[in-house]
Coordinates of C-alpha atoms and ligand atoms in Angstrom, one line a residue:
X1 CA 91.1 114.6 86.6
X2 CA 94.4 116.5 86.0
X3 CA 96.7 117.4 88.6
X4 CA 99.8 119.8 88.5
X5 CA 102.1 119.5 91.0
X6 CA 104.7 122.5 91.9
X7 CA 107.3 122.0 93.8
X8 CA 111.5 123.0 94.5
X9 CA 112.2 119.4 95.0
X10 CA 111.3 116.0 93.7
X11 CA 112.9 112.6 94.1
X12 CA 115.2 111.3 92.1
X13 CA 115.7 114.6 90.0
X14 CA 116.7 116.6 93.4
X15 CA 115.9 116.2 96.8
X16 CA 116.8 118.0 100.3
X17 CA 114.2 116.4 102.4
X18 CA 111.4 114.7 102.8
X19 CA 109.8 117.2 100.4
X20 CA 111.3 115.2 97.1
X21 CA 110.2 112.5 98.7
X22 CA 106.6 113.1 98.5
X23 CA 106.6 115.0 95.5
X24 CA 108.8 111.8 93.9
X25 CA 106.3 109.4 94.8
X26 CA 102.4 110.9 95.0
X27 CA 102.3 111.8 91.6
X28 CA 103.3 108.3 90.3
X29 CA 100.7 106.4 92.8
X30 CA 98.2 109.3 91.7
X31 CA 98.6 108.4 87.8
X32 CA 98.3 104.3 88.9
X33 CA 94.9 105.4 90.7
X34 CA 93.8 107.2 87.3
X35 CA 94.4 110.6 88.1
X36 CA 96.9 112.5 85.3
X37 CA 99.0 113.7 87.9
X38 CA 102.0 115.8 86.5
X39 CA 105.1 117.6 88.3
X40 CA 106.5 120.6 87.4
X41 CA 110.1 121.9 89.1
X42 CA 113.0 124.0 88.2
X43 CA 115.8 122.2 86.4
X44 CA 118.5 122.2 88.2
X45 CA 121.7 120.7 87.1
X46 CA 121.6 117.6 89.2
X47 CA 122.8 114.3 87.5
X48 CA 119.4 113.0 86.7
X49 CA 119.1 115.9 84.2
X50 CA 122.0 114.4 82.3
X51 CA 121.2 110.7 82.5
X52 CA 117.4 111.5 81.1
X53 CA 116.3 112.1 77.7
X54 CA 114.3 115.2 77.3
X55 CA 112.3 117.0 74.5
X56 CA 111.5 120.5 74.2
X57 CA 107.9 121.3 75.6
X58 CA 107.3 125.2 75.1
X59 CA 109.5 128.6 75.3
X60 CA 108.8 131.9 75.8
X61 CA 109.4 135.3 77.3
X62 CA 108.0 136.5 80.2
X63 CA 108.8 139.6 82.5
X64 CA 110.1 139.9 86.6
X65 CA 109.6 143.5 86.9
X66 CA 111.7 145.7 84.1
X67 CA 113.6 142.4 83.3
X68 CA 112.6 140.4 80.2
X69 CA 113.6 136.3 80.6
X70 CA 113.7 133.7 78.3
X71 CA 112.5 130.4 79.8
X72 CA 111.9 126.8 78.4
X73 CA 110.2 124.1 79.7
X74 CA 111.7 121.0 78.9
X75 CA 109.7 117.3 79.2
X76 CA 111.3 114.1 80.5
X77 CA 111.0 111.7 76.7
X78 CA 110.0 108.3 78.5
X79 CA 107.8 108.5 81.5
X80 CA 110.2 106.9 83.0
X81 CA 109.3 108.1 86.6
X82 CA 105.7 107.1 86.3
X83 CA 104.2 110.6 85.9
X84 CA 105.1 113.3 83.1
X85 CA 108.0 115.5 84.7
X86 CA 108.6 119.1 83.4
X87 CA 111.5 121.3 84.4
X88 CA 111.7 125.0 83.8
X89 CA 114.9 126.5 82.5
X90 CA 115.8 130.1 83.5
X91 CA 119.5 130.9 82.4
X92 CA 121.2 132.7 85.1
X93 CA 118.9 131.9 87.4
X94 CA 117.7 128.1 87.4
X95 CA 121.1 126.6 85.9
X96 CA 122.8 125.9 89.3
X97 CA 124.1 122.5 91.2
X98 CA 122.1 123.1 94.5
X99 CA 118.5 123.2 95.2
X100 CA 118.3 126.5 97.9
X101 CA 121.1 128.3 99.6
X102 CA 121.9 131.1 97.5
X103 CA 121.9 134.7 97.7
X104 CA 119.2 135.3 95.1
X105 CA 116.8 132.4 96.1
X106 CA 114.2 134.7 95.9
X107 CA 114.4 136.1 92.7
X108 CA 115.1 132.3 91.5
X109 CA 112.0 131.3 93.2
X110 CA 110.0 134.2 92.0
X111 CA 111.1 133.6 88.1
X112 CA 110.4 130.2 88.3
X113 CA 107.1 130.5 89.7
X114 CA 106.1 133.2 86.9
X115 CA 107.4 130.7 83.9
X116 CA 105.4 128.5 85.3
X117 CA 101.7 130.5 85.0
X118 CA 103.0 132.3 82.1
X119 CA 103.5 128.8 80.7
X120 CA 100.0 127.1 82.1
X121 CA 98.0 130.5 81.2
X122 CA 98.9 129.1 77.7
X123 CA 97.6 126.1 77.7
X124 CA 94.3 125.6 75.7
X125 CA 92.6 123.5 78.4
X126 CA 92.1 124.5 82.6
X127 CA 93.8 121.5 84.6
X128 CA 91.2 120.0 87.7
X129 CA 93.8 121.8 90.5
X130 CA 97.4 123.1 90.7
X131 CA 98.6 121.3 93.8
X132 CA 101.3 124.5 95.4
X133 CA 104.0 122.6 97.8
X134 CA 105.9 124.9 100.2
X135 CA 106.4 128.9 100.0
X136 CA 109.0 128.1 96.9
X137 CA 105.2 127.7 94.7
X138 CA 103.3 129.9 97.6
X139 CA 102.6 132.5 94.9
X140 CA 101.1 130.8 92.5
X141 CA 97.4 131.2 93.7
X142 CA 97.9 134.8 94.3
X143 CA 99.3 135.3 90.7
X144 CA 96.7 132.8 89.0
X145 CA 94.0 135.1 90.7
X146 CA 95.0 138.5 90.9
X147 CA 97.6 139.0 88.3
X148 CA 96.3 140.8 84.9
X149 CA 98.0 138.6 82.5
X150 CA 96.6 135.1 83.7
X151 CA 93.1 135.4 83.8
X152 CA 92.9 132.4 81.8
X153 CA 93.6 130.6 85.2
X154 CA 91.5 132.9 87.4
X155 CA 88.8 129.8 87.9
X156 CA 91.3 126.7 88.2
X157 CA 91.2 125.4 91.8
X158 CA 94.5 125.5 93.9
X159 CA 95.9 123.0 96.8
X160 CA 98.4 124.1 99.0
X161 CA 100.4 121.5 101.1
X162 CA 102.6 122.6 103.6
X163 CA 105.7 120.2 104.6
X164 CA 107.1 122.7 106.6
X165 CA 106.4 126.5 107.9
X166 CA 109.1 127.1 108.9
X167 CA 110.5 128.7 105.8
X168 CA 107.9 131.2 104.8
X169 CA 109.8 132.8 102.0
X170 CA 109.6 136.4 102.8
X171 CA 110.1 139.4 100.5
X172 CA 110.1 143.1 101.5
X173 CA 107.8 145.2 100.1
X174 CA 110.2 146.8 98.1
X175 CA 110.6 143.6 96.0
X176 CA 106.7 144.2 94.7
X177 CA 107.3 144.8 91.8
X178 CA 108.6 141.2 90.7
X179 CA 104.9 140.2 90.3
X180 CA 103.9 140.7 87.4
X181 CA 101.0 143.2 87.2
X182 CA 98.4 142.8 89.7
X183 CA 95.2 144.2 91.4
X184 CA 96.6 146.4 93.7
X185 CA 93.5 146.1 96.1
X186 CA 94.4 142.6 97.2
X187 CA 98.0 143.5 98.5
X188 CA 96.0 142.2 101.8
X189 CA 96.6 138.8 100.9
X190 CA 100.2 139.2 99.8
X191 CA 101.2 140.8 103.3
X192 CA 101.8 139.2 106.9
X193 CA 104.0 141.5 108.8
X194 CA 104.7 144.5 106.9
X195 CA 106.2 141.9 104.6
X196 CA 105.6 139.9 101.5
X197 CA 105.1 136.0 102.9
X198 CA 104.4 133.6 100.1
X199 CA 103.4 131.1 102.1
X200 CA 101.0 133.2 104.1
X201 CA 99.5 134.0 100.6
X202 CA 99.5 130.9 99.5
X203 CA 97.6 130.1 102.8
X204 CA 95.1 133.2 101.7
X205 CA 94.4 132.4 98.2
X206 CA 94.1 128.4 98.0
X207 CA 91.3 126.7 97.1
X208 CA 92.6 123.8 100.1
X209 CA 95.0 123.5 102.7
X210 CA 96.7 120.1 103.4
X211 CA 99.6 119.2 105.8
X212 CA 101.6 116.3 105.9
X213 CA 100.2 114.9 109.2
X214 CA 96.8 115.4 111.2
X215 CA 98.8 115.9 114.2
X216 CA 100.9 119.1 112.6
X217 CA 97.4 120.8 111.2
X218 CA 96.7 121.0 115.3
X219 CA 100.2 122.4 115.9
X220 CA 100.2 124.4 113.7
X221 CA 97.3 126.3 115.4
X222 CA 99.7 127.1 117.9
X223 CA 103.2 127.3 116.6
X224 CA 103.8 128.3 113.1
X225 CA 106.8 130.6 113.2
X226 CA 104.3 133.5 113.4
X227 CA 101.0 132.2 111.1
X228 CA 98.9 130.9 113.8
X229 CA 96.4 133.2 113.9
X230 CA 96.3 133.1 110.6
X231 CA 96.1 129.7 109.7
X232 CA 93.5 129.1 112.6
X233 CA 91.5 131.1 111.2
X234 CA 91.8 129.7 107.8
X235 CA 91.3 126.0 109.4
X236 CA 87.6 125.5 107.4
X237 CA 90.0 124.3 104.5
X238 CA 92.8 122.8 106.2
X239 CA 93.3 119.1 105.8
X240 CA 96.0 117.1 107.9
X241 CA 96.7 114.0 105.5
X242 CA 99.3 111.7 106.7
X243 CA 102.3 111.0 103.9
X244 CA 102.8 107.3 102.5
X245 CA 106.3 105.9 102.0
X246 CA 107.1 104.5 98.1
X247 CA 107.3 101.1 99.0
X248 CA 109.0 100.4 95.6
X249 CA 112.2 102.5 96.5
X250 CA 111.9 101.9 100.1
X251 CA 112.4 98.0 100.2
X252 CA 114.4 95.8 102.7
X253 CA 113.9 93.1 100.2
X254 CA 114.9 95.1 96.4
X255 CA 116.7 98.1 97.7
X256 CA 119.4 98.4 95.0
X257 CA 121.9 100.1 97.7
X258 CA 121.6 97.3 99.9
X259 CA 124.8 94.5 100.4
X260 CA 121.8 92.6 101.6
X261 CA 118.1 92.2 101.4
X262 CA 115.5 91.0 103.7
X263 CA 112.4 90.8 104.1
X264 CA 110.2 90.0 107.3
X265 CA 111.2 86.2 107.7
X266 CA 114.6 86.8 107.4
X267 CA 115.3 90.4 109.2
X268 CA 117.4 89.2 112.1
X269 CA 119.9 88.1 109.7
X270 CA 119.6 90.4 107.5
X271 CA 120.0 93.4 109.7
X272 CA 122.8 91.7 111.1
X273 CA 124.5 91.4 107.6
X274 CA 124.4 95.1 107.2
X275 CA 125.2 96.1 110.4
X276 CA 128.4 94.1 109.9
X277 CA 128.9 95.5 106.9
X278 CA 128.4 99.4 108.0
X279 CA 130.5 98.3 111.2
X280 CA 133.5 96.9 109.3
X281 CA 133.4 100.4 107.1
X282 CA 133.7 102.7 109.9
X283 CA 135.3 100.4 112.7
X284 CA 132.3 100.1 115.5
X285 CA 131.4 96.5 117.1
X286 CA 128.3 95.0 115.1
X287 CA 127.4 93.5 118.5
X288 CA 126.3 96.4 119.9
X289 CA 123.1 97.5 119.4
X290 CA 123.6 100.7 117.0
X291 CA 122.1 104.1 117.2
X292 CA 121.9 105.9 114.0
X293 CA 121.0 109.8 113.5
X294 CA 120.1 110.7 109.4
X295 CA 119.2 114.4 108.9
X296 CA 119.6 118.1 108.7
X297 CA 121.4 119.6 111.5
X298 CA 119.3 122.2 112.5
X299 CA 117.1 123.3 115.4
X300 CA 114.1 122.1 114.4
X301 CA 115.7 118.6 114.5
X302 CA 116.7 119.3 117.2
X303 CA 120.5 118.8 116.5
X304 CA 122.3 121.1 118.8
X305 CA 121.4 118.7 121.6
X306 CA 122.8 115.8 119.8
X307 CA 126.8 116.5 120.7
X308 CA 126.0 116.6 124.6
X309 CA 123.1 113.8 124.9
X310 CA 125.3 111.5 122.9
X311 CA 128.2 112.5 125.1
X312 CA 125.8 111.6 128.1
X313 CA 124.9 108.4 126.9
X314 CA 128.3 107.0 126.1
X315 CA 129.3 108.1 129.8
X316 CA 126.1 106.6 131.4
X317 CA 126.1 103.3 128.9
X318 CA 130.0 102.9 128.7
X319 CA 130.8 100.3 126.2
X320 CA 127.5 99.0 126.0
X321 CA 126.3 101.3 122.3
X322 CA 127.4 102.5 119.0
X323 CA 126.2 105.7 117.6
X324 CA 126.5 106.9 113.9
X325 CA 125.3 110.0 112.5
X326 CA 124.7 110.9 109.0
X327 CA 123.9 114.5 107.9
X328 CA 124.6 118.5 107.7
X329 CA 123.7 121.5 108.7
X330 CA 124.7 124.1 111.3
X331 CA 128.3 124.2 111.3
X332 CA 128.5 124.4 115.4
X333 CA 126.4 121.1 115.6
X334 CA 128.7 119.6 112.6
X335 CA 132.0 120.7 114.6
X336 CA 130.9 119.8 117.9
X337 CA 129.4 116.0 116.9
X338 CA 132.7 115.7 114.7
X339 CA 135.0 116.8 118.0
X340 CA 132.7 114.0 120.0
X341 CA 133.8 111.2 117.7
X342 CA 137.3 112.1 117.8
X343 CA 137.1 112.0 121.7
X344 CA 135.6 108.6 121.3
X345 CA 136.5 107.0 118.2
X346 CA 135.3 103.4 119.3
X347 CA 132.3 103.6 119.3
X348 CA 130.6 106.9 117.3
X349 CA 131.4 108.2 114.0
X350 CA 130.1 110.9 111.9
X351 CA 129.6 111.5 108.5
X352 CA 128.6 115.2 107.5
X353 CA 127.5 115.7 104.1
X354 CA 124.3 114.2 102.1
X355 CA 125.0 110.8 101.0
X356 CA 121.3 108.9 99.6
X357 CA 123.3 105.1 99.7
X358 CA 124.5 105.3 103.4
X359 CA 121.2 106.4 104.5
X360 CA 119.3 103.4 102.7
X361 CA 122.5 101.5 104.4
X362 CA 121.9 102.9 107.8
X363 CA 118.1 102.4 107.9
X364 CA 119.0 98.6 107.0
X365 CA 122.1 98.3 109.6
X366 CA 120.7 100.1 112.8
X367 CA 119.3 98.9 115.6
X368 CA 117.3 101.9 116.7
X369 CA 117.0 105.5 114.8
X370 CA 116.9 108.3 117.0
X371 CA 114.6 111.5 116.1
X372 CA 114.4 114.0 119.1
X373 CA 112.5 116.6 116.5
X374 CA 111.4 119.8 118.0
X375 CA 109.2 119.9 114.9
X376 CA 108.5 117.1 112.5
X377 CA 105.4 117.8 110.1
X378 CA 105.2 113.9 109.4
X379 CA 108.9 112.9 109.0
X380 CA 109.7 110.5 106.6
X381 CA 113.2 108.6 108.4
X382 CA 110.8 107.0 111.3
X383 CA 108.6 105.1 108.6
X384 CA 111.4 104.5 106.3
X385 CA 113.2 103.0 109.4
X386 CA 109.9 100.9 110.4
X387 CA 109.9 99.3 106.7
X388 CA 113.6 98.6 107.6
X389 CA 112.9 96.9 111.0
X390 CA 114.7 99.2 112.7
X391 CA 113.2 100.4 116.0
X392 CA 112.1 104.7 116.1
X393 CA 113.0 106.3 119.0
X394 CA 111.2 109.5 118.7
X395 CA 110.0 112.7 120.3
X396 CA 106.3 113.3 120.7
X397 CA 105.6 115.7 118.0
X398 CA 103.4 116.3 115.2
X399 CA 103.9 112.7 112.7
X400 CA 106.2 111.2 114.8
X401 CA 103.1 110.7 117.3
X402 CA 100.6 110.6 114.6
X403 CA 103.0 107.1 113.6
X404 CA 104.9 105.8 116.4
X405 CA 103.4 103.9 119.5
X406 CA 106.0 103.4 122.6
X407 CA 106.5 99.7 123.0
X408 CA 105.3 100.1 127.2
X409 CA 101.8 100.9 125.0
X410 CA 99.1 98.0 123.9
X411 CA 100.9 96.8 120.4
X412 CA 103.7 99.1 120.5
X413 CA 106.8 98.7 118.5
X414 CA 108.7 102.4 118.9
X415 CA 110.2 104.5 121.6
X416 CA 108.6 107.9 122.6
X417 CA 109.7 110.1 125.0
X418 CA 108.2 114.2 125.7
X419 CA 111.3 116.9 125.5
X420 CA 113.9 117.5 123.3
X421 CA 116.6 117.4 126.0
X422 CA 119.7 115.1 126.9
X423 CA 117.6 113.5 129.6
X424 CA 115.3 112.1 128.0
X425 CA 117.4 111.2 125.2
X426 CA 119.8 109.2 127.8
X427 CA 116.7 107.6 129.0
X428 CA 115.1 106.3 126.0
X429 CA 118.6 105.4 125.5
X430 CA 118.7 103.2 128.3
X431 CA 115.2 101.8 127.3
X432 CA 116.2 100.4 123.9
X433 CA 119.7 98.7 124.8
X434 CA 117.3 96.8 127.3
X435 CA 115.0 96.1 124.9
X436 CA 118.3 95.4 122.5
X437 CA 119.2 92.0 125.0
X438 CA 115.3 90.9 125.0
X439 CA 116.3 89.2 121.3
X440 CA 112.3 87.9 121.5
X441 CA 111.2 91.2 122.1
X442 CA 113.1 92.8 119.9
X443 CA 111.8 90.5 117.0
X444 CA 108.5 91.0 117.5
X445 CA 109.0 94.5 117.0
X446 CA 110.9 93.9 113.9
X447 CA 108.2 91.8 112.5
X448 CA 105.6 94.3 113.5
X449 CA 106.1 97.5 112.4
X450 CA 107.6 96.0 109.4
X451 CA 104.2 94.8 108.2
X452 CA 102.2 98.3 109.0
X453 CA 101.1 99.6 106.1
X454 CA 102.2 103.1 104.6
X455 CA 101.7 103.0 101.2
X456 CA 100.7 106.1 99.0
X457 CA 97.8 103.8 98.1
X458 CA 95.9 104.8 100.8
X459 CA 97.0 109.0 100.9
X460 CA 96.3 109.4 97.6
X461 CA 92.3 108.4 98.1
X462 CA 92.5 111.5 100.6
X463 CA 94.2 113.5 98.2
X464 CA 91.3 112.5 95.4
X465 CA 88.8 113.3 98.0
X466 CA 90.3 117.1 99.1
X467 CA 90.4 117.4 94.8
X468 CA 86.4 116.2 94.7
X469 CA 85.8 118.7 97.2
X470 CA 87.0 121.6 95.1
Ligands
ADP501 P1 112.9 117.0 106.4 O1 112.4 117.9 107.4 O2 114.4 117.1 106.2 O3 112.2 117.1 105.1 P2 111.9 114.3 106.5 O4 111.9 113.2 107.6 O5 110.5 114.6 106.0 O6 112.7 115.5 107.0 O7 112.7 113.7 105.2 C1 114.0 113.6 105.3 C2 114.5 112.8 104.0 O8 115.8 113.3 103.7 C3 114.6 111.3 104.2 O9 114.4 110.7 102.9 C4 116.0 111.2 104.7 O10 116.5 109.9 104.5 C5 116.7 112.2 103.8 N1 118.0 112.8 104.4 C6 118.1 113.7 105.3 N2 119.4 114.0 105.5 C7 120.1 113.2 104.7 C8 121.5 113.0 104.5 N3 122.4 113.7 105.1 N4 121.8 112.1 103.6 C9 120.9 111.4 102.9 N5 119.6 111.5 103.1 C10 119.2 112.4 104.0

């Protein structure tokens, strides 16, 4: 069985979210099960570029519209990330720092996506499946079917696995002609609102559907940023399969960025080492229990009520808390979180930027991770925190409920609470610095949800199977 895997993102080369993640760590467990499992991304200019070795793989010339492009796909020389890595080199186009966030994203994404089925309609054999992740590789199935040139791909089954709907990718019609030639009939499957959506094509066109939790299949029914109807009635071939954790990178007890490792036996002291450590580094009191936010600042995170729950809490808890968030986004949530930690410099401090060792840090140091996600497809932080012994505190939404049981529950080791709001934020607040002085409690917490298992092992068997089913 061969796999190929496209995708923007993919731990350690470059990463955003949870996306590189996944795509950094399926792959490698899917070649240890015995499936040839293979990534291909654009090559960015991200350190890991520089500090590989690479070999050319193929060049060629392909065509976005009237423009004629040169691109080359190079080949990582050593394995050394477990599966065979390729990255696709468009001058003008692919050579930047940053993964998304420019002006021309589409026509980046588009060109990409074309070198890559130029490139595969090439090949002398068919692989098993192309596995599509997010809208950034959403119009791959449409151009392996319906595009002139790459009939030699018109029979190889495609996965699609949404992370997140959210960002759909849209093109006005006007943009067209960037595909390369295609069957005219079918613009159908291209179109969802008078626009071009690649991710409602991709949604279309695949062979399967797979998101990264059972839980966000459901919500998805409902709220999709406009595709519910759509992928409702698609949901024959949806699949929700819940994302594993690399438990080689993610380790209390190896984790390179770590001043201290643990494991289960020794987690109370552990933690405590690198809570002191964090603490001494931004001046907060390693006594206090310590709240810790990592991630984008954005809505769906649900960000913009962070500056005025935290506010809340530090009012209603007084000196009893520290807080310390880690990430960027909106610059109102960024200003506003930055103003609160002026205002109260004791005992909250921010740190807006992305920053991969602090957040291995803060999973280790913090007492309790707070995720009040409007939307959260699986979210990676709350299992990455469990593995960490550090307590999730989460909303109940699409992973986070599909992985988190509230400690008031039979077995429980999280916090849950309903609404994205400063109330119950305050509240589940309240909850954990009482469960914070319960030092029993609080261990067996530790030790439990340190010990659940969320290895890739067991994902990539439901992967295998949605490939059988093909
Ligand atoms: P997303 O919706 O952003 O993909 P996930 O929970 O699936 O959310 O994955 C988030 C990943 O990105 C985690 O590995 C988390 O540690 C990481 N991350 C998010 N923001 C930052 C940041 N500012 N610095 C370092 N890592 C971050």
């Amino acid at each position: 069985m061969e796999v190929v895997h496209i995708s923007a993102e993919c731990y350690p080369v470059a990463k955003a979210g949870g996306l590189g993640d996944v795509v950094g760590a399926l792959p490698k467990y899917q070649n240890k099960a015995g499936i040839t499992s293979k990534v291909v991304m654009p090559m960015y200019r991200t350190p890991f570029l520089y500090n590989s070795d690479w070999v050319v793989d193929y060049k060629a010339k392909a065509y976005m519209g009237g423009w004629e492009f040169e691109y080359t796909i190079i080949k990582e020389a050593h394995n050394k990330l477990g599966f065979d890595l390729y990255l696709v080199d468009i001058a003008g186009l692919l050579d930047r720092q940053k993964i998304y966030g420019y002006s021309d994203d589409t026509a980046r994404f588009t060109a990409f996506q074309i070198a890559v089925v130029h490139w595969m309609s090439h090949w002398s054999h068919r692989p098993t499946a192309v596995h599509c992740h997010d809208y950034h590789a959403g119009l791959i199935p449409f151009m392996m079917q319906h595009c002139y040139d790459y009939n030699h791909l018109k029979s190889v089954p495609t996965v699609l696995t949404i992370h997140n709907a959210q960002y759909q990718g849209w093109m006005p019609w006007s943009q067209s002609m960037l595909i390369p030639k295609w069957d005219l009939s079918k613009k159908g499957l291209l179109d969802w609102d008078n626009c071009i959506n690649p991710l409602a094509a991709a949604i279309k066109c695949a062979s399967k559907i797979t998101t990264v939790s059972p839980s966000y299949m459901q919500e998805l029914m409902h709220h999709a940023n406009g595709l519910e109807t759509l992928i409702a009635s698609e949901k024959n071939k949806c699949v929700g399969i819940l994302n594993g954790i690399d438990h080689e990178v993610w380790n209390p007890a190896t984790d390179c960025y770590l001043i201290e490792h643990f494991s289960v036996k020794t987690v109370t002291a552990g933690k405590q080492q690198n809570k002191q450590n964090i603490c001494d580094q931004f001046g907060l009191d390693a006594t206090k229990p310590l709240f810790v936010f990592i991630g984008r600042l954005v809505g769906e995170k649900a960000a913009d009520v962070l500056p005025g729950a935290l506010h809340k809490a530090i009012q209603t808890y007084r000196e009893k808390a520290s807080y310390m968030i880690l990430g960027s986004g909106d610059p109102a949530v960024e200003a506003a979180l930055t103003n609160l930690a002026m205002a109260n410099s004791n005992c909250i401090k921010v740190s807006i930027g992305y920053n991969e060792s602090l957040s291995h840090q803060l999973y280790a140091a913090a007492d309790f991770l707070l995720m009040p996600s409007r939307v959260e497809p699986c979210g990676l932080n709350q299992l990455y925190a469990m593995r960490y012994g550090t307590v999730p505190m989460v909303r109940s939404t699409g992973g986070l409920q599909d992985t988190v049981i509230d400690m008031g529950d039979t077995g429980g080791y999280g916090i849950r609470f309903t609404h994205a709001n400063e109330t119950d934020i305050v509240h589940a607040v309240g909850r954990a610095i009482d469960v914070f002085e319960n030092k029993t409690h609080l261990l067996w917490m530790r030790e439990r949800m340190m010990q659940i298992n969320h290895s890739w092992e067991q994902t990539v068997q439901s992967y295998t199977n949605v490939y059988k089913s093909l």
